[in-house]
Structures are given as C-alpha cells and as structure tokens.
XYZ file of N, CA and C in Angstrom:
306
model
N 238.708 8.793 163.049
C 239.409 8.528 161.819
C 239.526 9.830 161.043
N 240.701 10.013 160.461
C 240.938 11.183 159.632
C 241.411 10.749 158.261
N 241.067 11.541 157.271
C 241.563 11.287 155.924
C 242.993 11.788 155.876
N 243.940 10.868 155.778
C 245.352 11.216 155.765
C 245.912 11.427 154.375
N 245.031 11.664 153.395
C 245.491 11.903 152.031
C 246.168 10.677 151.457
N 247.406 10.812 151.047
C 248.139 9.702 150.443
C 248.368 8.556 151.421
N 248.379 8.849 152.717
C 248.573 7.805 153.732
C 247.317 6.971 153.940
N 246.192 7.459 153.445
C 244.923 6.762 153.662
C 244.291 7.203 154.966
N 243.360 6.436 155.460
C 242.679 6.769 156.702
C 243.619 6.549 157.880
N 243.598 7.479 158.833
C 244.490 7.439 159.978
C 243.653 7.430 161.249
N 243.927 6.457 162.119
C 243.235 6.401 163.410
C 243.961 7.309 164.391
N 243.215 8.185 165.032
C 243.811 9.042 166.049
C 243.208 8.663 167.390
N 244.026 8.705 168.407
C 243.588 8.385 169.764
C 242.812 7.064 169.820
N 243.337 6.000 169.201
C 242.609 4.734 169.243
C 242.607 4.151 170.658
N 241.497 3.625 171.033
C 241.347 3.003 172.350
C 240.849 1.572 172.141
N 241.417 0.634 172.848
C 241.003 -0.760 172.669
C 239.678 -1.051 173.377
N 238.580 -0.674 172.752
C 237.262 -0.925 173.320
C 236.651 -2.156 172.671
N 235.892 -2.882 173.447
C 235.232 -4.073 172.929
C 233.733 -3.915 173.102
N 233.012 -4.257 172.072
C 231.564 -4.169 172.137
C 230.971 -4.541 170.804
N 229.679 -4.495 170.737
C 228.978 -4.844 169.509
C 229.251 -3.791 168.445
N 229.726 -4.194 167.263
C 230.000 -3.229 166.201
C 228.757 -2.464 165.741
N 227.581 -2.987 166.005
C 226.352 -2.302 165.638
C 226.219 -0.952 166.306
N 226.815 -0.803 167.467
C 226.774 0.472 168.173
C 227.418 1.568 167.333
N 228.592 1.277 166.769
C 229.282 2.272 165.946
C 228.579 2.498 164.624
N 228.017 1.458 164.061
C 227.294 1.587 162.792
C 226.116 2.542 162.954
N 225.413 2.433 164.058
C 224.240 3.271 164.281
C 224.592 4.751 164.270
N 225.757 5.098 164.764
C 226.177 6.492 164.795
C 226.230 7.094 163.400
N 226.731 6.336 162.436
C 226.849 6.902 161.088
C 225.488 7.147 160.445
N 224.452 6.481 160.901
C 223.121 6.676 160.335
C 222.529 8.040 160.687
N 223.051 8.682 161.715
C 222.578 10.004 162.131
C 223.385 11.137 161.507
N 224.384 10.815 160.721
C 225.296 11.821 160.165
C 225.109 11.987 158.676
N 225.502 13.085 158.100
C 226.245 14.189 158.713
C 225.352 15.222 159.385
N 224.070 15.271 159.013
C 223.159 16.239 159.629
C 221.725 15.760 159.433
N 220.794 16.476 160.021
C 219.387 16.071 159.962
C 218.850 16.052 158.535
N 219.243 17.004 157.717
C 218.732 17.060 156.338
C 219.073 15.789 155.580
N 220.279 15.297 155.751
C 220.701 14.069 155.070
C 220.136 12.844 155.777
N 220.310 12.773 157.086
C 219.895 11.592 157.845
C 218.398 11.312 157.731
N 217.605 12.380 157.606
C 216.148 12.205 157.606
C 215.527 12.345 156.217
N 216.358 12.379 155.189
C 215.823 12.441 153.817
C 214.992 11.188 153.554
N 213.858 11.325 152.870
C 212.995 10.167 152.604
C 213.764 9.005 151.963
N 213.650 7.842 152.579
C 214.266 6.626 152.068
C 215.736 6.463 152.400
N 216.370 7.493 152.949
C 217.809 7.433 153.216
C 218.148 6.361 154.247
N 217.417 6.304 155.353
C 217.712 5.323 156.391
C 217.580 3.904 155.843
N 216.512 3.657 155.109
C 216.301 2.323 154.553
C 217.448 1.930 153.622
N 217.865 2.856 152.763
C 218.975 2.574 151.840
C 220.277 2.352 152.604
N 220.554 3.214 153.576
C 221.794 3.109 154.343
C 221.847 1.804 155.126
N 220.735 1.415 155.718
C 220.689 0.156 156.465
C 220.970 -1.018 155.526
N 220.406 -0.984 154.335
C 220.661 -2.043 153.355
C 222.121 -2.117 152.954
N 222.738 -0.966 152.724
C 224.154 -0.924 152.344
C 225.021 -1.455 153.480
N 224.749 -1.000 154.703
C 225.542 -1.434 155.856
C 225.363 -2.934 156.083
N 224.146 -3.425 155.972
C 223.900 -4.860 156.155
C 224.682 -5.668 155.131
N 224.659 -5.231 153.899
C 225.374 -5.922 152.833
C 226.882 -5.900 153.062
N 227.387 -4.768 153.502
C 228.833 -4.613 153.684
C 229.369 -5.309 154.928
N 228.537 -5.425 155.963
C 229.023 -5.960 157.242
C 228.555 -7.372 157.557
N 227.483 -7.804 156.910
C 226.915 -9.107 157.246
C 225.958 -9.057 158.428
N 225.754 -7.870 158.999
C 224.773 -7.722 160.081
C 223.386 -7.770 159.466
N 222.401 -8.203 160.231
C 221.033 -8.187 159.729
C 220.492 -6.766 159.802
N 219.551 -6.465 158.929
C 218.918 -5.146 158.960
C 218.219 -4.924 160.291
N 217.609 -5.960 160.843
C 216.934 -5.854 162.129
C 217.918 -5.424 163.215
N 219.090 -6.037 163.257
C 220.108 -5.696 164.253
C 220.552 -4.241 164.085
N 220.769 -3.816 162.862
C 221.191 -2.436 162.600
C 220.103 -1.460 163.033
N 218.857 -1.771 162.726
C 217.750 -0.885 163.117
C 217.586 -0.822 164.626
N 217.780 -1.935 165.307
C 217.687 -1.923 166.777
C 218.776 -1.042 167.376
N 219.988 -1.136 166.828
C 221.059 -0.268 167.298
C 220.780 1.186 166.929
N 220.211 1.430 165.760
C 219.877 2.798 165.360
C 218.857 3.397 166.324
N 217.894 2.596 166.731
C 216.896 3.054 167.702
C 217.571 3.384 169.033
N 218.396 2.477 169.531
C 219.064 2.698 170.815
C 220.017 3.894 170.757
N 220.863 3.924 169.709
C 221.824 5.015 169.576
C 221.114 6.352 169.383
N 220.104 6.365 168.522
C 219.385 7.605 168.270
C 218.747 8.156 169.534
N 218.135 7.287 170.324
C 217.509 7.730 171.571
C 218.557 8.258 172.547
N 219.643 7.519 172.709
C 220.708 7.940 173.618
C 221.338 9.251 173.160
N 221.636 9.343 171.883
C 222.246 10.545 171.343
C 221.318 11.752 171.476
N 220.021 11.548 171.266
C 219.059 12.639 171.412
C 219.027 13.146 172.852
N 219.051 12.233 173.805
C 219.050 12.633 175.216
C 220.306 13.432 175.537
N 221.466 12.941 175.072
C 222.718 13.674 175.311
C 222.660 15.063 174.694
N 222.216 15.157 173.457
C 222.157 16.451 172.768
C 221.231 17.414 173.494
N 220.055 16.931 173.880
C 219.101 17.801 174.576
C 219.646 18.240 175.927
N 220.327 17.359 176.636
C 220.897 17.705 177.937
C 221.970 18.782 177.803
N 222.665 18.766 176.666
C 223.718 19.760 176.421
C 223.200 20.999 175.707
N 221.902 21.061 175.449
C 221.337 22.209 174.750
C 221.591 22.175 173.249
N 221.944 21.002 172.731
C 222.237 20.868 171.311
C 221.011 20.478 170.497
N 221.251 20.253 169.230
C 220.187 19.884 168.297
C 220.062 18.359 168.232
N 218.948 17.837 168.641
C 218.716 16.395 168.660
C 217.860 15.935 167.486
N 217.637 16.800 166.512
C 216.718 16.502 165.418
C 217.081 15.222 164.676
N 218.321 15.089 164.241
C 218.736 13.915 163.463
C 218.626 12.647 164.296
N 219.173 12.669 165.487
C 219.168 11.475 166.341
C 217.742 11.045 166.682
N 216.921 12.009 167.072
C 215.532 11.695 167.421
C 214.792 11.144 166.204
N 214.986 11.772 165.057
C 214.312 11.341 163.841
C 214.718 9.946 163.417
N 216.013 9.644 163.504
C 216.483 8.305 163.150
C 215.912 7.276 164.123
N 215.885 7.601 165.400
C 215.325 6.673 166.381
C 213.853 6.379 166.094
N 213.074 7.414 165.830
C 211.649 7.216 165.531
C 211.449 6.430 164.235
N 212.263 6.737 163.219
C 212.137 6.024 161.936
C 212.538 4.564 162.090
N 213.617 4.312 162.826
C 214.051 2.928 163.067
C 212.961 2.156 163.803
N 212.360 2.804 164.791
C 211.276 2.144 165.535
C 210.111 1.804 164.620
N 209.765 2.718 163.743
C 208.670 2.470 162.803
C 209.011 1.314 161.860
N 210.249 1.271 161.391
C 210.663 0.191 160.491
C 210.707 -1.162 161.205
N 210.902 -1.124 162.501
C 210.891 -2.357 163.289
C 209.463 -2.799 163.641
N 208.492 -2.049 163.220
C 207.120 -2.387 163.508
C 206.516 -1.614 164.652
N 207.296 -0.690 165.207
C 206.795 0.180 166.266
C 206.607 -0.504 167.607
N 206.975 -1.759 167.708
C 206.808 -2.482 168.960
C 207.975 -2.314 169.904
N 207.914 -3.006 171.007
C 208.977 -2.963 172.000
C 210.231 -3.618 171.429
N 211.354 -3.113 171.881
C 212.655 -3.646 171.416
C 213.299 -4.437 172.499
C-alpha cells in the first residue's frame, strides 16, 4: 500500500491471496523498527488497538505475532539482516501468552 495523497491509499501489485488476516496484522507489530516495536508497553497497546479495530481476540493476535516474529527473525538472520525487532516481538508475545506452548 502506498499513500497516494489526494487519491488516498493505493494498492500496488495486489495479489488475490487467502488466509488468516492475523498473519498480516502480526507484521505491523514489528514495524517500523526495533526501537518502536520493542518500546515498553508498545506491543500491549498495539495489540489492544488492533483487537478493538478488527474484532480479533488479543490471544489470536499474540499467537500470530509469535509465529510471524519467529518466522521473520529466521528469514532476517538467514539473509544477514537485523532480526532484533522480529525476535523481540516474538519473545514478548510468548511471554504475554504465558510462555507456554502455542
């Protein structure tokens, strides 16, 4: 999505993919960078806002955040990138879920 100014948001290269919307929501929890994503209380606040706006449960959002964060961290590390935000969000989501198995 791009900000098209007066045109509003513009979808570029849209692909008709089907899946759980929680997957896409989890991605935004790791952005824009580690400083923001891992700020104290930020994940909890963001999860609450997303739950309120989408009707998803906080538990569902946190489970997707854990899965997405872990997957994204592996991809980043494999590419030699910075996995700090993704790894941190995954660990924080796991802690908020009680640290148990998902």
